[in-house]
């Protein structure tokens, strides 16, 4: 999935001759030096508690009010936790920087499948959330009968199971970064990998692994990954978010025209679906921006020739490609740790519950009692209907039974 940072210790007869006749006994390390281990350690130490706090806050909000959007955001936080544990900790920190060796064969294959499962789940949980917000904004009368907690949980379970099944073929994921991690000073790979010519003194002159051409199955696997993890979700996000923004703009335009003044910009504050829609737009936009470099670099590495690693050729191309791959992976994985801060920036209610949870956490206090428990809705409680006209308006109030199914009660 990423260029390895594992460097094999060299024996005396596996040294590479450097400039001026010097012998280089250590490979050129990552171009960013210690920055990757610092970055991933910081991301894990900040992102994991932030996502756990997100789960706690959303659980408290769900105890107050059963909303499908809360359940989707809760599933998204759980998927981000899986990505942080499996990809950031196991793949980057544990294998590359702590153990400095890959995991055993069966365990390595299992972890690789689980990594793709976590990545795909983290992306595809946002797709039904986008559909949920589209129905809520563009078809508000049909929303209570289409989206309700019991169906939302079934959709999330289907996404998790479907992503696990579709991650199985990635056991055969090709090594797109072959030769990037062990480039010596003069561009030759170091270590005992692959065949190489030796001179009379036994020094390895060229141990470059012979690159094998990409098979049709490998091309299909990489393209399927890029389409399913980036292109297809971004297409859904763009289409539905465009429809949502247009509907909100038309609603705001008609509302402002009715009051005799107009505003050119879209304002979500004050709308019934404003906060959740703003969170959706922020999350999907952040994903599209942060994952674009990684997707483009995967496709480039699939078709680009292998980096030149012979003595008479420049090794800077391989180092530059390694640098770009590290930066692209850093940006992509940053998406797993920023959602909590986006929620706090957008939603005042989320900030308040998060602050109360942080204050109560050291003292181990129980969460506050649910506000919406036993709260009866009526026509007079709507901000759009005056109490004088509430007796002449027939409304359909949806409540939920113990299984989470909607129960229509007319008043």
mmCIF file of C-alpha atoms in Angstrom:
data_model
loop_
_atom_site.group_PDB
_atom_site.id
_atom_site.type_symbol
_atom_site.label_atom_id
_atom_site.label_comp_id
_atom_site.label_asym_id
_atom_site.label_seq_id
_atom_site.Cartn_x
_atom_site.Cartn_y
_atom_site.Cartn_z
ATOM 1 C CA UNK A 1 0.000 0.000 0.000
ATOM 2 C CA UNK A 2 2.850 2.372 0.646
ATOM 3 C CA UNK A 3 6.599 2.592 0.071
ATOM 4 C CA UNK A 4 8.247 0.549 2.767
ATOM 5 C CA UNK A 5 10.558 2.207 5.271
ATOM 6 C CA UNK A 6 12.174 -1.107 6.251
ATOM 7 C CA UNK A 7 15.908 -1.081 5.595
ATOM 8 C CA UNK A 8 17.906 -4.281 5.819
ATOM 9 C CA UNK A 9 21.205 -4.225 7.666
ATOM 10 C CA UNK A 10 24.118 -4.894 5.330
ATOM 11 C CA UNK A 11 26.867 -7.392 5.656
ATOM 12 C CA UNK A 12 30.400 -6.389 4.589
ATOM 13 C CA UNK A 13 30.043 -8.013 1.171
ATOM 14 C CA UNK A 14 26.747 -6.156 0.525
ATOM 15 C CA UNK A 15 28.144 -2.644 0.557
ATOM 16 C CA UNK A 16 27.794 -0.216 -2.278
ATOM 17 C CA UNK A 17 30.626 1.905 -3.589
ATOM 18 C CA UNK A 18 29.956 5.601 -3.151
ATOM 19 C CA UNK A 19 31.485 8.650 -4.775
ATOM 20 C CA UNK A 20 35.214 9.077 -4.400
ATOM 21 C CA UNK A 21 35.753 5.389 -3.718
ATOM 22 C CA UNK A 22 34.020 5.460 -0.319
ATOM 23 C CA UNK A 23 31.919 2.565 0.842
ATOM 24 C CA UNK A 24 28.347 3.252 1.889
ATOM 25 C CA UNK A 25 27.216 0.708 4.480
ATOM 26 C CA UNK A 26 23.757 2.232 5.060
ATOM 27 C CA UNK A 27 21.019 2.919 2.562
ATOM 28 C CA UNK A 28 19.661 6.324 1.869
ATOM 29 C CA UNK A 29 16.780 6.520 4.306
ATOM 30 C CA UNK A 30 13.410 8.121 3.757
ATOM 31 C CA UNK A 31 13.818 11.559 2.132
ATOM 32 C CA UNK A 32 11.755 13.053 4.965
ATOM 33 C CA UNK A 33 14.117 11.547 7.550
ATOM 34 C CA UNK A 34 12.314 11.157 10.934
ATOM 35 C CA UNK A 35 9.270 13.162 9.858
ATOM 36 C CA UNK A 36 7.066 10.138 8.957
ATOM 37 C CA UNK A 37 7.418 8.456 12.356
ATOM 38 C CA UNK A 38 6.794 11.782 14.131
ATOM 39 C CA UNK A 39 3.798 12.536 11.924
ATOM 40 C CA UNK A 40 2.167 9.114 12.261
ATOM 41 C CA UNK A 41 2.806 8.994 16.012
ATOM 42 C CA UNK A 42 1.179 12.416 16.397
ATOM 43 C CA UNK A 43 -1.713 11.406 14.166
ATOM 44 C CA UNK A 44 -2.293 8.263 16.209
ATOM 45 C CA UNK A 45 -2.013 10.046 19.563
ATOM 46 C CA UNK A 46 -4.429 12.792 18.504
ATOM 47 C CA UNK A 47 -6.716 11.022 16.062
ATOM 48 C CA UNK A 48 -7.494 7.965 18.165
ATOM 49 C CA UNK A 49 -8.657 9.912 21.274
ATOM 50 C CA UNK A 50 -10.519 12.368 19.042
ATOM 51 C CA UNK A 51 -12.460 9.572 17.337
ATOM 52 C CA UNK A 52 -13.164 7.864 20.658
ATOM 53 C CA UNK A 53 -14.489 11.163 21.992
ATOM 54 C CA UNK A 54 -16.586 11.485 18.827
ATOM 55 C CA UNK A 55 -18.115 8.078 19.547
ATOM 56 C CA UNK A 56 -18.868 9.144 23.126
ATOM 57 C CA UNK A 57 -20.450 12.455 22.077
ATOM 58 C CA UNK A 58 -22.551 10.913 19.328
ATOM 59 C CA UNK A 59 -23.710 8.179 21.699
ATOM 60 C CA UNK A 60 -24.927 10.829 24.119
ATOM 61 C CA UNK A 61 -26.638 12.729 21.316
ATOM 62 C CA UNK A 62 -28.321 9.518 20.168
ATOM 63 C CA UNK A 63 -29.603 8.919 23.694
ATOM 64 C CA UNK A 64 -31.302 12.299 23.482
ATOM 65 C CA UNK A 65 -32.639 11.965 19.962
ATOM 66 C CA UNK A 66 -32.623 9.069 17.521
ATOM 67 C CA UNK A 67 -31.360 10.487 14.219
ATOM 68 C CA UNK A 68 -30.068 8.574 11.239
ATOM 69 C CA UNK A 69 -27.322 11.122 10.668
ATOM 70 C CA UNK A 70 -25.934 10.487 14.165
ATOM 71 C CA UNK A 71 -25.773 6.760 13.450
ATOM 72 C CA UNK A 72 -23.928 7.353 10.163
ATOM 73 C CA UNK A 73 -21.424 9.680 11.821
ATOM 74 C CA UNK A 74 -20.939 7.114 14.598
ATOM 75 C CA UNK A 75 -20.181 4.411 12.022
ATOM 76 C CA UNK A 76 -17.788 6.792 10.255
ATOM 77 C CA UNK A 77 -15.894 7.413 13.510
ATOM 78 C CA UNK A 78 -15.667 3.650 14.127
ATOM 79 C CA UNK A 79 -14.257 3.130 10.618
ATOM 80 C CA UNK A 80 -11.686 5.884 11.195
ATOM 81 C CA UNK A 81 -10.612 4.130 14.395
ATOM 82 C CA UNK A 82 -10.046 0.940 12.385
ATOM 83 C CA UNK A 83 -7.923 2.844 9.854
ATOM 84 C CA UNK A 84 -5.814 4.422 12.593
ATOM 85 C CA UNK A 85 -5.191 1.075 14.293
ATOM 86 C CA UNK A 86 -4.642 -1.122 11.232
ATOM 87 C CA UNK A 87 -2.943 1.265 8.804
ATOM 88 C CA UNK A 88 -1.241 3.926 10.901
ATOM 89 C CA UNK A 89 -0.199 1.777 13.852
ATOM 90 C CA UNK A 90 0.283 -1.723 12.426
ATOM 91 C CA UNK A 91 1.403 -0.959 8.876
ATOM 92 C CA UNK A 92 3.427 2.206 9.345
ATOM 93 C CA UNK A 93 4.616 2.371 12.945
ATOM 94 C CA UNK A 94 4.797 -1.278 14.020
ATOM 95 C CA UNK A 95 6.213 -2.862 10.872
ATOM 96 C CA UNK A 96 8.321 -0.042 9.446
ATOM 97 C CA UNK A 97 9.682 1.712 12.514
ATOM 98 C CA UNK A 98 9.349 -0.593 15.548
ATOM 99 C CA UNK A 99 9.841 -4.150 14.282
ATOM 100 C CA UNK A 100 11.643 -3.068 11.075
ATOM 101 C CA UNK A 101 10.453 -6.265 9.475
ATOM 102 C CA UNK A 102 7.171 -7.429 7.951
ATOM 103 C CA UNK A 103 4.776 -9.599 9.874
ATOM 104 C CA UNK A 104 4.719 -13.372 9.300
ATOM 105 C CA UNK A 105 3.124 -14.580 6.068
ATOM 106 C CA UNK A 106 -0.483 -15.480 7.042
ATOM 107 C CA UNK A 107 -0.713 -12.645 9.537
ATOM 108 C CA UNK A 108 0.630 -10.191 6.964
ATOM 109 C CA UNK A 109 -1.993 -11.270 4.413
ATOM 110 C CA UNK A 110 -4.789 -10.967 6.966
ATOM 111 C CA UNK A 111 -3.654 -7.507 8.046
ATOM 112 C CA UNK A 112 -3.436 -6.391 4.407
ATOM 113 C CA UNK A 113 -7.038 -7.416 3.754
ATOM 114 C CA UNK A 114 -8.183 -5.719 6.956
ATOM 115 C CA UNK A 115 -6.362 -2.526 5.959
ATOM 116 C CA UNK A 116 -8.233 -2.317 2.648
ATOM 117 C CA UNK A 117 -11.467 -3.182 4.468
ATOM 118 C CA UNK A 118 -10.975 -0.303 6.899
ATOM 119 C CA UNK A 119 -10.084 2.147 4.123
ATOM 120 C CA UNK A 120 -13.062 1.213 1.962
ATOM 121 C CA UNK A 121 -15.445 1.264 4.922
ATOM 122 C CA UNK A 122 -14.234 4.699 6.010
ATOM 123 C CA UNK A 123 -15.066 6.002 2.545
ATOM 124 C CA UNK A 124 -18.310 4.204 1.794
ATOM 125 C CA UNK A 125 -20.016 4.976 5.109
ATOM 126 C CA UNK A 126 -20.169 8.580 3.908
ATOM 127 C CA UNK A 127 -22.092 7.565 0.766
ATOM 128 C CA UNK A 128 -25.374 6.573 2.517
ATOM 129 C CA UNK A 129 -24.922 9.632 4.752
ATOM 130 C CA UNK A 130 -24.923 11.772 1.594
ATOM 131 C CA UNK A 131 -28.023 9.997 0.319
ATOM 132 C CA UNK A 132 -29.675 10.508 3.707
ATOM 133 C CA UNK A 133 -29.008 14.263 3.613
ATOM 134 C CA UNK A 134 -30.187 14.456 -0.008
ATOM 135 C CA UNK A 135 -33.527 12.879 0.895
ATOM 136 C CA UNK A 136 -33.852 15.095 3.986
ATOM 137 C CA UNK A 137 -33.261 18.309 2.026
ATOM 138 C CA UNK A 138 -34.833 17.566 -1.358
ATOM 139 C CA UNK A 139 -37.670 15.236 -0.266
ATOM 140 C CA UNK A 140 -38.460 16.231 3.337
ATOM 141 C CA UNK A 141 -41.990 14.787 3.361
ATOM 142 C CA UNK A 142 -40.768 11.328 2.399
ATOM 143 C CA UNK A 143 -37.705 11.409 4.652
ATOM 144 C CA UNK A 144 -39.273 9.977 7.880
ATOM 145 C CA UNK A 145 -40.612 6.947 6.029
ATOM 146 C CA UNK A 146 -37.379 6.335 4.077
ATOM 147 C CA UNK A 147 -34.691 6.965 6.678
ATOM 148 C CA UNK A 148 -35.152 5.719 10.226
ATOM 149 C CA UNK A 149 -32.772 4.162 12.784
ATOM 150 C CA UNK A 150 -33.578 0.494 12.114
ATOM 151 C CA UNK A 151 -32.985 0.841 8.360
ATOM 152 C CA UNK A 152 -29.885 2.950 8.978
ATOM 153 C CA UNK A 153 -28.340 0.204 11.091
ATOM 154 C CA UNK A 154 -29.060 -2.359 8.373
ATOM 155 C CA UNK A 155 -27.459 -0.126 5.749
ATOM 156 C CA UNK A 156 -24.340 0.339 7.878
ATOM 157 C CA UNK A 157 -24.073 -3.401 8.525
ATOM 158 C CA UNK A 158 -24.373 -4.023 4.772
ATOM 159 C CA UNK A 159 -21.603 -1.495 4.081
ATOM 160 C CA UNK A 160 -19.239 -3.102 6.611
ATOM 161 C CA UNK A 161 -19.901 -6.634 5.376
ATOM 162 C CA UNK A 162 -19.749 -5.626 1.703
ATOM 163 C CA UNK A 163 -16.438 -3.827 2.146
ATOM 164 C CA UNK A 164 -15.003 -6.863 3.952
ATOM 165 C CA UNK A 165 -16.016 -9.166 1.104
ATOM 166 C CA UNK A 166 -14.697 -6.841 -1.591
ATOM 167 C CA UNK A 167 -11.376 -6.456 0.270
ATOM 168 C CA UNK A 168 -10.530 -10.154 -0.109
ATOM 169 C CA UNK A 169 -9.080 -9.857 -3.661
ATOM 170 C CA UNK A 170 -6.499 -7.379 -2.337
ATOM 171 C CA UNK A 171 -4.495 -10.334 -1.078
ATOM 172 C CA UNK A 172 -2.925 -10.077 -4.541
ATOM 173 C CA UNK A 173 -2.233 -6.356 -4.348
ATOM 174 C CA UNK A 174 0.913 -5.668 -6.432
ATOM 175 C CA UNK A 175 4.036 -4.101 -4.969
ATOM 176 C CA UNK A 176 3.959 -0.765 -6.756
ATOM 177 C CA UNK A 177 6.874 0.610 -4.741
ATOM 178 C CA UNK A 178 9.434 -2.087 -5.532
ATOM 179 C CA UNK A 179 12.925 -0.665 -5.360
ATOM 180 C CA UNK A 180 12.100 2.667 -3.728
ATOM 181 C CA UNK A 181 13.157 1.851 -0.180
ATOM 182 C CA UNK A 182 16.640 0.482 -0.651
ATOM 183 C CA UNK A 183 18.372 2.876 -3.013
ATOM 184 C CA UNK A 184 22.019 3.427 -2.192
ATOM 185 C CA UNK A 185 24.130 6.526 -2.638
ATOM 186 C CA UNK A 186 24.807 5.833 -6.287
ATOM 187 C CA UNK A 187 21.264 4.604 -6.906
ATOM 188 C CA UNK A 188 21.799 0.892 -6.362
ATOM 189 C CA UNK A 189 19.557 -1.073 -4.013
ATOM 190 C CA UNK A 190 21.152 -2.430 -0.904
ATOM 191 C CA UNK A 191 20.507 -5.776 0.701
ATOM 192 C CA UNK A 192 20.367 -9.348 -0.429
ATOM 193 C CA UNK A 193 17.201 -9.068 -2.502
ATOM 194 C CA UNK A 194 17.245 -10.237 -6.065
ATOM 195 C CA UNK A 195 20.124 -11.407 -8.202
ATOM 196 C CA UNK A 196 23.240 -9.314 -8.699
ATOM 197 C CA UNK A 197 26.680 -9.423 -10.286
ATOM 198 C CA UNK A 198 29.712 -9.571 -8.009
ATOM 199 C CA UNK A 199 33.241 -8.518 -8.808
ATOM 200 C CA UNK A 200 36.383 -10.345 -7.697
ATOM 201 C CA UNK A 201 36.202 -8.923 -4.170
ATOM 202 C CA UNK A 202 32.626 -10.158 -3.711
ATOM 203 C CA UNK A 203 31.020 -6.664 -3.737
ATOM 204 C CA UNK A 204 27.534 -6.538 -5.129
ATOM 205 C CA UNK A 205 27.598 -4.339 -8.204
ATOM 206 C CA UNK A 206 23.899 -4.443 -9.040
ATOM 207 C CA UNK A 207 21.256 -6.179 -6.967
ATOM 208 C CA UNK A 208 18.270 -4.501 -8.563
ATOM 209 C CA UNK A 209 15.240 -6.812 -8.439
ATOM 210 C CA UNK A 210 14.258 -7.676 -11.956
ATOM 211 C CA UNK A 211 10.995 -5.799 -12.569
ATOM 212 C CA UNK A 212 8.241 -8.014 -13.860
ATOM 213 C CA UNK A 213 5.634 -6.526 -16.199
ATOM 214 C CA UNK A 214 2.257 -5.758 -14.714
ATOM 215 C CA UNK A 215 -0.371 -8.374 -15.419
ATOM 216 C CA UNK A 216 -3.921 -7.678 -16.508
ATOM 217 C CA UNK A 217 -5.177 -8.759 -13.104
ATOM 218 C CA UNK A 218 -2.879 -6.296 -11.333
ATOM 219 C CA UNK A 219 -4.018 -3.456 -13.586
ATOM 220 C CA UNK A 220 -7.651 -4.392 -12.927
ATOM 221 C CA UNK A 221 -7.047 -4.562 -9.178
ATOM 222 C CA UNK A 222 -5.381 -1.138 -8.986
ATOM 223 C CA UNK A 223 -8.009 0.477 -11.202
ATOM 224 C CA UNK A 224 -10.795 -1.137 -9.175
ATOM 225 C CA UNK A 225 -9.267 0.217 -5.978
ATOM 226 C CA UNK A 226 -8.945 3.745 -7.390
ATOM 227 C CA UNK A 227 -12.496 3.692 -8.760
ATOM 228 C CA UNK A 228 -14.149 2.246 -5.670
ATOM 229 C CA UNK A 229 -12.220 4.197 -3.056
ATOM 230 C CA UNK A 230 -12.111 7.588 -4.796
ATOM 231 C CA UNK A 231 -13.777 8.063 -8.196
ATOM 232 C CA UNK A 232 -17.163 6.449 -7.497
ATOM 233 C CA UNK A 233 -17.685 7.984 -4.015
ATOM 234 C CA UNK A 234 -16.577 11.410 -5.224
ATOM 235 C CA UNK A 235 -19.027 11.190 -8.128
ATOM 236 C CA UNK A 236 -21.867 10.457 -5.705
ATOM 237 C CA UNK A 237 -20.716 13.243 -3.378
ATOM 238 C CA UNK A 238 -20.489 15.769 -6.196
ATOM 239 C CA UNK A 239 -23.853 14.923 -7.743
ATOM 240 C CA UNK A 240 -25.862 14.816 -4.518
ATOM 241 C CA UNK A 241 -24.098 17.730 -2.844
ATOM 242 C CA UNK A 242 -24.729 19.851 -5.941
ATOM 243 C CA UNK A 243 -28.426 18.998 -5.773
ATOM 244 C CA UNK A 244 -28.484 19.777 -2.042
ATOM 245 C CA UNK A 245 -26.808 23.164 -2.495
ATOM 246 C CA UNK A 246 -29.114 24.106 -5.358
ATOM 247 C CA UNK A 247 -32.174 23.173 -3.333
ATOM 248 C CA UNK A 248 -30.967 25.150 -0.330
ATOM 249 C CA UNK A 249 -30.157 28.150 -2.516
ATOM 250 C CA UNK A 250 -33.614 28.110 -4.070
ATOM 251 C CA UNK A 251 -35.175 27.751 -0.627
ATOM 252 C CA UNK A 252 -33.174 30.653 0.743
ATOM 253 C CA UNK A 253 -33.970 32.734 -2.363
ATOM 254 C CA UNK A 254 -37.692 32.183 -2.025
ATOM 255 C CA UNK A 255 -37.536 32.864 1.714
ATOM 256 C CA UNK A 256 -35.573 36.097 1.258
ATOM 257 C CA UNK A 257 -37.865 37.251 -1.583
ATOM 258 C CA UNK A 258 -40.852 36.742 0.671
ATOM 259 C CA UNK A 259 -39.273 39.053 3.220
ATOM 260 C CA UNK A 260 -38.364 41.682 0.652
ATOM 261 C CA UNK A 261 -34.575 41.243 0.689
ATOM 262 C CA UNK A 262 -32.135 38.827 -0.872
ATOM 263 C CA UNK A 263 -28.700 37.483 -0.157
ATOM 264 C CA UNK A 264 -26.323 36.042 -2.692
ATOM 265 C CA UNK A 265 -24.538 33.532 -0.468
ATOM 266 C CA UNK A 266 -25.820 30.314 0.990
ATOM 267 C CA UNK A 267 -26.431 30.330 4.747
ATOM 268 C CA UNK A 268 -27.170 27.029 6.467
ATOM 269 C CA UNK A 269 -27.688 28.430 9.947
ATOM 270 C CA UNK A 270 -31.329 28.467 10.945
ATOM 271 C CA UNK A 271 -32.382 25.658 8.602
ATOM 272 C CA UNK A 272 -33.700 22.399 10.006
ATOM 273 C CA UNK A 273 -30.970 20.398 8.276
ATOM 274 C CA UNK A 274 -28.304 23.103 8.379
ATOM 275 C CA UNK A 275 -25.742 21.673 10.785
ATOM 276 C CA UNK A 276 -25.793 18.128 9.483
ATOM 277 C CA UNK A 277 -25.664 19.313 5.863
ATOM 278 C CA UNK A 278 -22.720 21.582 6.646
ATOM 279 C CA UNK A 279 -20.915 18.652 8.322
ATOM 280 C CA UNK A 280 -21.583 16.507 5.261
ATOM 281 C CA UNK A 281 -20.214 19.137 2.862
ATOM 282 C CA UNK A 282 -17.111 19.606 5.016
ATOM 283 C CA UNK A 283 -16.392 15.872 5.403
ATOM 284 C CA UNK A 284 -16.850 15.011 1.717
ATOM 285 C CA UNK A 285 -14.871 18.043 0.508
ATOM 286 C CA UNK A 286 -12.005 17.213 2.860
ATOM 287 C CA UNK A 287 -11.973 13.617 1.620
ATOM 288 C CA UNK A 288 -11.916 14.651 -2.052
ATOM 289 C CA UNK A 289 -8.984 17.022 -1.455
ATOM 290 C CA UNK A 290 -6.844 14.814 0.776
ATOM 291 C CA UNK A 291 -7.214 11.586 -1.210
ATOM 292 C CA UNK A 292 -6.571 13.055 -4.671
ATOM 293 C CA UNK A 293 -2.711 12.959 -4.491
ATOM 294 C CA UNK A 294 -2.642 9.328 -3.344
ATOM 295 C CA UNK A 295 -4.985 8.184 -6.102
ATOM 296 C CA UNK A 296 -3.063 10.045 -8.800
ATOM 297 C CA UNK A 297 0.250 8.670 -7.542
ATOM 298 C CA UNK A 298 -1.055 5.085 -7.545
ATOM 299 C CA UNK A 299 -2.069 5.366 -11.186
ATOM 300 C CA UNK A 300 1.212 7.043 -12.100
ATOM 301 C CA UNK A 301 3.231 4.319 -10.385
ATOM 302 C CA UNK A 302 1.203 1.649 -12.164
ATOM 303 C CA UNK A 303 2.209 2.869 -15.628
ATOM 304 C CA UNK A 304 5.516 4.600 -14.941
ATOM 305 C CA UNK A 305 8.726 2.696 -15.661
ATOM 306 C CA UNK A 306 10.674 1.419 -12.636
ATOM 307 C CA UNK A 307 13.114 3.920 -11.108
ATOM 308 C CA UNK A 308 16.574 3.812 -12.568
ATOM 309 C CA UNK A 309 18.920 2.231 -10.094
ATOM 310 C CA UNK A 310 22.102 1.570 -11.993
ATOM 311 C CA UNK A 311 25.435 3.087 -11.110
ATOM 312 C CA UNK A 312 25.652 5.460 -14.078
ATOM 313 C CA UNK A 313 22.142 6.849 -13.696
ATOM 314 C CA UNK A 314 20.615 9.473 -11.428
ATOM 315 C CA UNK A 315 18.950 8.071 -8.258
ATOM 316 C CA UNK A 316 17.077 11.291 -7.524
ATOM 317 C CA UNK A 317 13.985 10.152 -9.433
ATOM 318 C CA UNK A 318 13.470 7.244 -7.045
ATOM 319 C CA UNK A 319 13.997 9.487 -4.029
ATOM 320 C CA UNK A 320 11.537 12.059 -5.378
ATOM 321 C CA UNK A 321 8.942 9.348 -6.007
ATOM 322 C CA UNK A 322 9.451 8.035 -2.469
ATOM 323 C CA UNK A 323 9.013 11.575 -1.119
ATOM 324 C CA UNK A 324 5.782 12.137 -3.079
ATOM 325 C CA UNK A 325 4.417 8.765 -1.955
ATOM 326 C CA UNK A 326 5.082 9.596 1.708
ATOM 327 C CA UNK A 327 3.419 13.006 1.425
ATOM 328 C CA UNK A 328 0.407 11.533 -0.408
ATOM 329 C CA UNK A 329 -0.107 8.878 2.272
ATOM 330 C CA UNK A 330 0.225 11.485 5.025
ATOM 331 C CA UNK A 331 -2.455 13.640 3.434
ATOM 332 C CA UNK A 332 -4.799 10.695 2.852
ATOM 333 C CA UNK A 333 -4.539 9.427 6.424
ATOM 334 C CA UNK A 334 -5.011 12.927 7.814
ATOM 335 C CA UNK A 335 -8.642 12.505 6.800
ATOM 336 C CA UNK A 336 -9.131 10.051 9.684
ATOM 337 C CA UNK A 337 -8.209 12.570 12.371
ATOM 338 C CA UNK A 338 -9.866 15.838 11.334
ATOM 339 C CA UNK A 339 -13.552 14.945 11.505
ATOM 340 C CA UNK A 340 -13.848 15.639 15.232
ATOM 341 C CA UNK A 341 -12.473 19.149 14.785
ATOM 342 C CA UNK A 342 -14.805 19.755 11.833
ATOM 343 C CA UNK A 343 -17.789 18.727 13.956
ATOM 344 C CA UNK A 344 -16.695 21.043 16.764
ATOM 345 C CA UNK A 345 -16.180 23.929 14.356
ATOM 346 C CA UNK A 346 -19.588 23.548 12.707
ATOM 347 C CA UNK A 347 -21.972 22.304 15.397
ATOM 348 C CA UNK A 348 -22.516 24.256 18.598
ATOM 349 C CA UNK A 349 -24.429 21.330 20.101
ATOM 350 C CA UNK A 350 -21.546 18.962 19.401
ATOM 351 C CA UNK A 351 -19.107 21.397 21.025
ATOM 352 C CA UNK A 352 -21.263 21.704 24.120
ATOM 353 C CA UNK A 353 -21.649 17.935 24.559
ATOM 354 C CA UNK A 354 -17.943 17.369 23.895
ATOM 355 C CA UNK A 355 -17.002 19.992 26.489
ATOM 356 C CA UNK A 356 -19.321 18.463 29.076
ATOM 357 C CA UNK A 357 -17.943 14.993 28.318
ATOM 358 C CA UNK A 358 -14.368 16.219 28.764
ATOM 359 C CA UNK A 359 -15.243 17.901 32.051
ATOM 360 C CA UNK A 360 -17.011 14.803 33.353
ATOM 361 C CA UNK A 361 -14.352 12.357 32.164
ATOM 362 C CA UNK A 362 -11.744 12.919 34.944
ATOM 363 C CA UNK A 363 -14.440 12.678 37.625
ATOM 364 C CA UNK A 364 -16.085 9.634 35.993
ATOM 365 C CA UNK A 365 -19.519 11.207 36.153
ATOM 366 C CA UNK A 366 -22.430 9.580 34.329
ATOM 367 C CA UNK A 367 -23.719 11.305 31.187
ATOM 368 C CA UNK A 368 -26.538 13.837 31.627
ATOM 369 C CA UNK A 369 -30.096 12.502 31.440
ATOM 370 C CA UNK A 370 -31.685 12.426 27.980
ATOM 371 C CA UNK A 371 -33.606 15.580 27.160
ATOM 372 C CA UNK A 372 -35.771 14.118 24.410
ATOM 373 C CA UNK A 373 -36.904 11.069 26.368
ATOM 374 C CA UNK A 374 -40.658 11.232 26.636
ATOM 375 C CA UNK A 375 -40.767 14.528 24.745
ATOM 376 C CA UNK A 376 -44.130 14.700 22.952
ATOM 377 C CA UNK A 377 -44.242 16.483 19.616
ATOM 378 C CA UNK A 378 -47.312 18.381 18.523
ATOM 379 C CA UNK A 379 -48.374 20.839 15.873
ATOM 380 C CA UNK A 380 -47.979 23.751 18.248
ATOM 381 C CA UNK A 381 -44.327 22.857 18.839
ATOM 382 C CA UNK A 382 -43.419 23.587 15.221
ATOM 383 C CA UNK A 383 -41.723 26.977 14.719
ATOM 384 C CA UNK A 384 -43.503 27.399 11.369
ATOM 385 C CA UNK A 385 -47.068 27.108 12.754
ATOM 386 C CA UNK A 386 -48.583 29.579 15.174
ATOM 387 C CA UNK A 387 -50.506 28.228 18.178
ATOM 388 C CA UNK A 388 -53.667 29.972 16.907
ATOM 389 C CA UNK A 389 -53.658 27.932 13.686
ATOM 390 C CA UNK A 390 -52.394 24.698 15.165
ATOM 391 C CA UNK A 391 -55.911 23.277 15.604
ATOM 392 C CA UNK A 392 -56.624 23.626 11.865
ATOM 393 C CA UNK A 393 -53.421 21.895 10.734
ATOM 394 C CA UNK A 394 -53.235 18.139 10.403
ATOM 395 C CA UNK A 395 -49.676 16.906 10.892
ATOM 396 C CA UNK A 396 -48.078 13.504 10.816
ATOM 397 C CA UNK A 397 -45.716 12.999 13.748
ATOM 398 C CA UNK A 398 -43.305 10.080 13.448
ATOM 399 C CA UNK A 399 -42.203 8.318 16.594
ATOM 400 C CA UNK A 400 -40.185 5.130 16.851
ATOM 401 C CA UNK A 401 -40.947 1.871 18.581
ATOM 402 C CA UNK A 402 -38.434 -0.189 20.560
ATOM 403 C CA UNK A 403 -37.081 -1.712 17.332
ATOM 404 C CA UNK A 404 -36.401 1.669 15.743
ATOM 405 C CA UNK A 405 -39.218 1.487 13.193
ATOM 406 C CA UNK A 406 -41.285 4.613 12.522
ATOM 407 C CA UNK A 407 -44.799 4.738 13.918
ATOM 408 C CA UNK A 408 -47.019 7.375 12.292
ATOM 409 C CA UNK A 409 -49.290 9.133 14.767
ATOM 410 C CA UNK A 410 -51.639 11.691 13.227
ATOM 411 C CA UNK A 411 -52.734 14.650 15.287
#
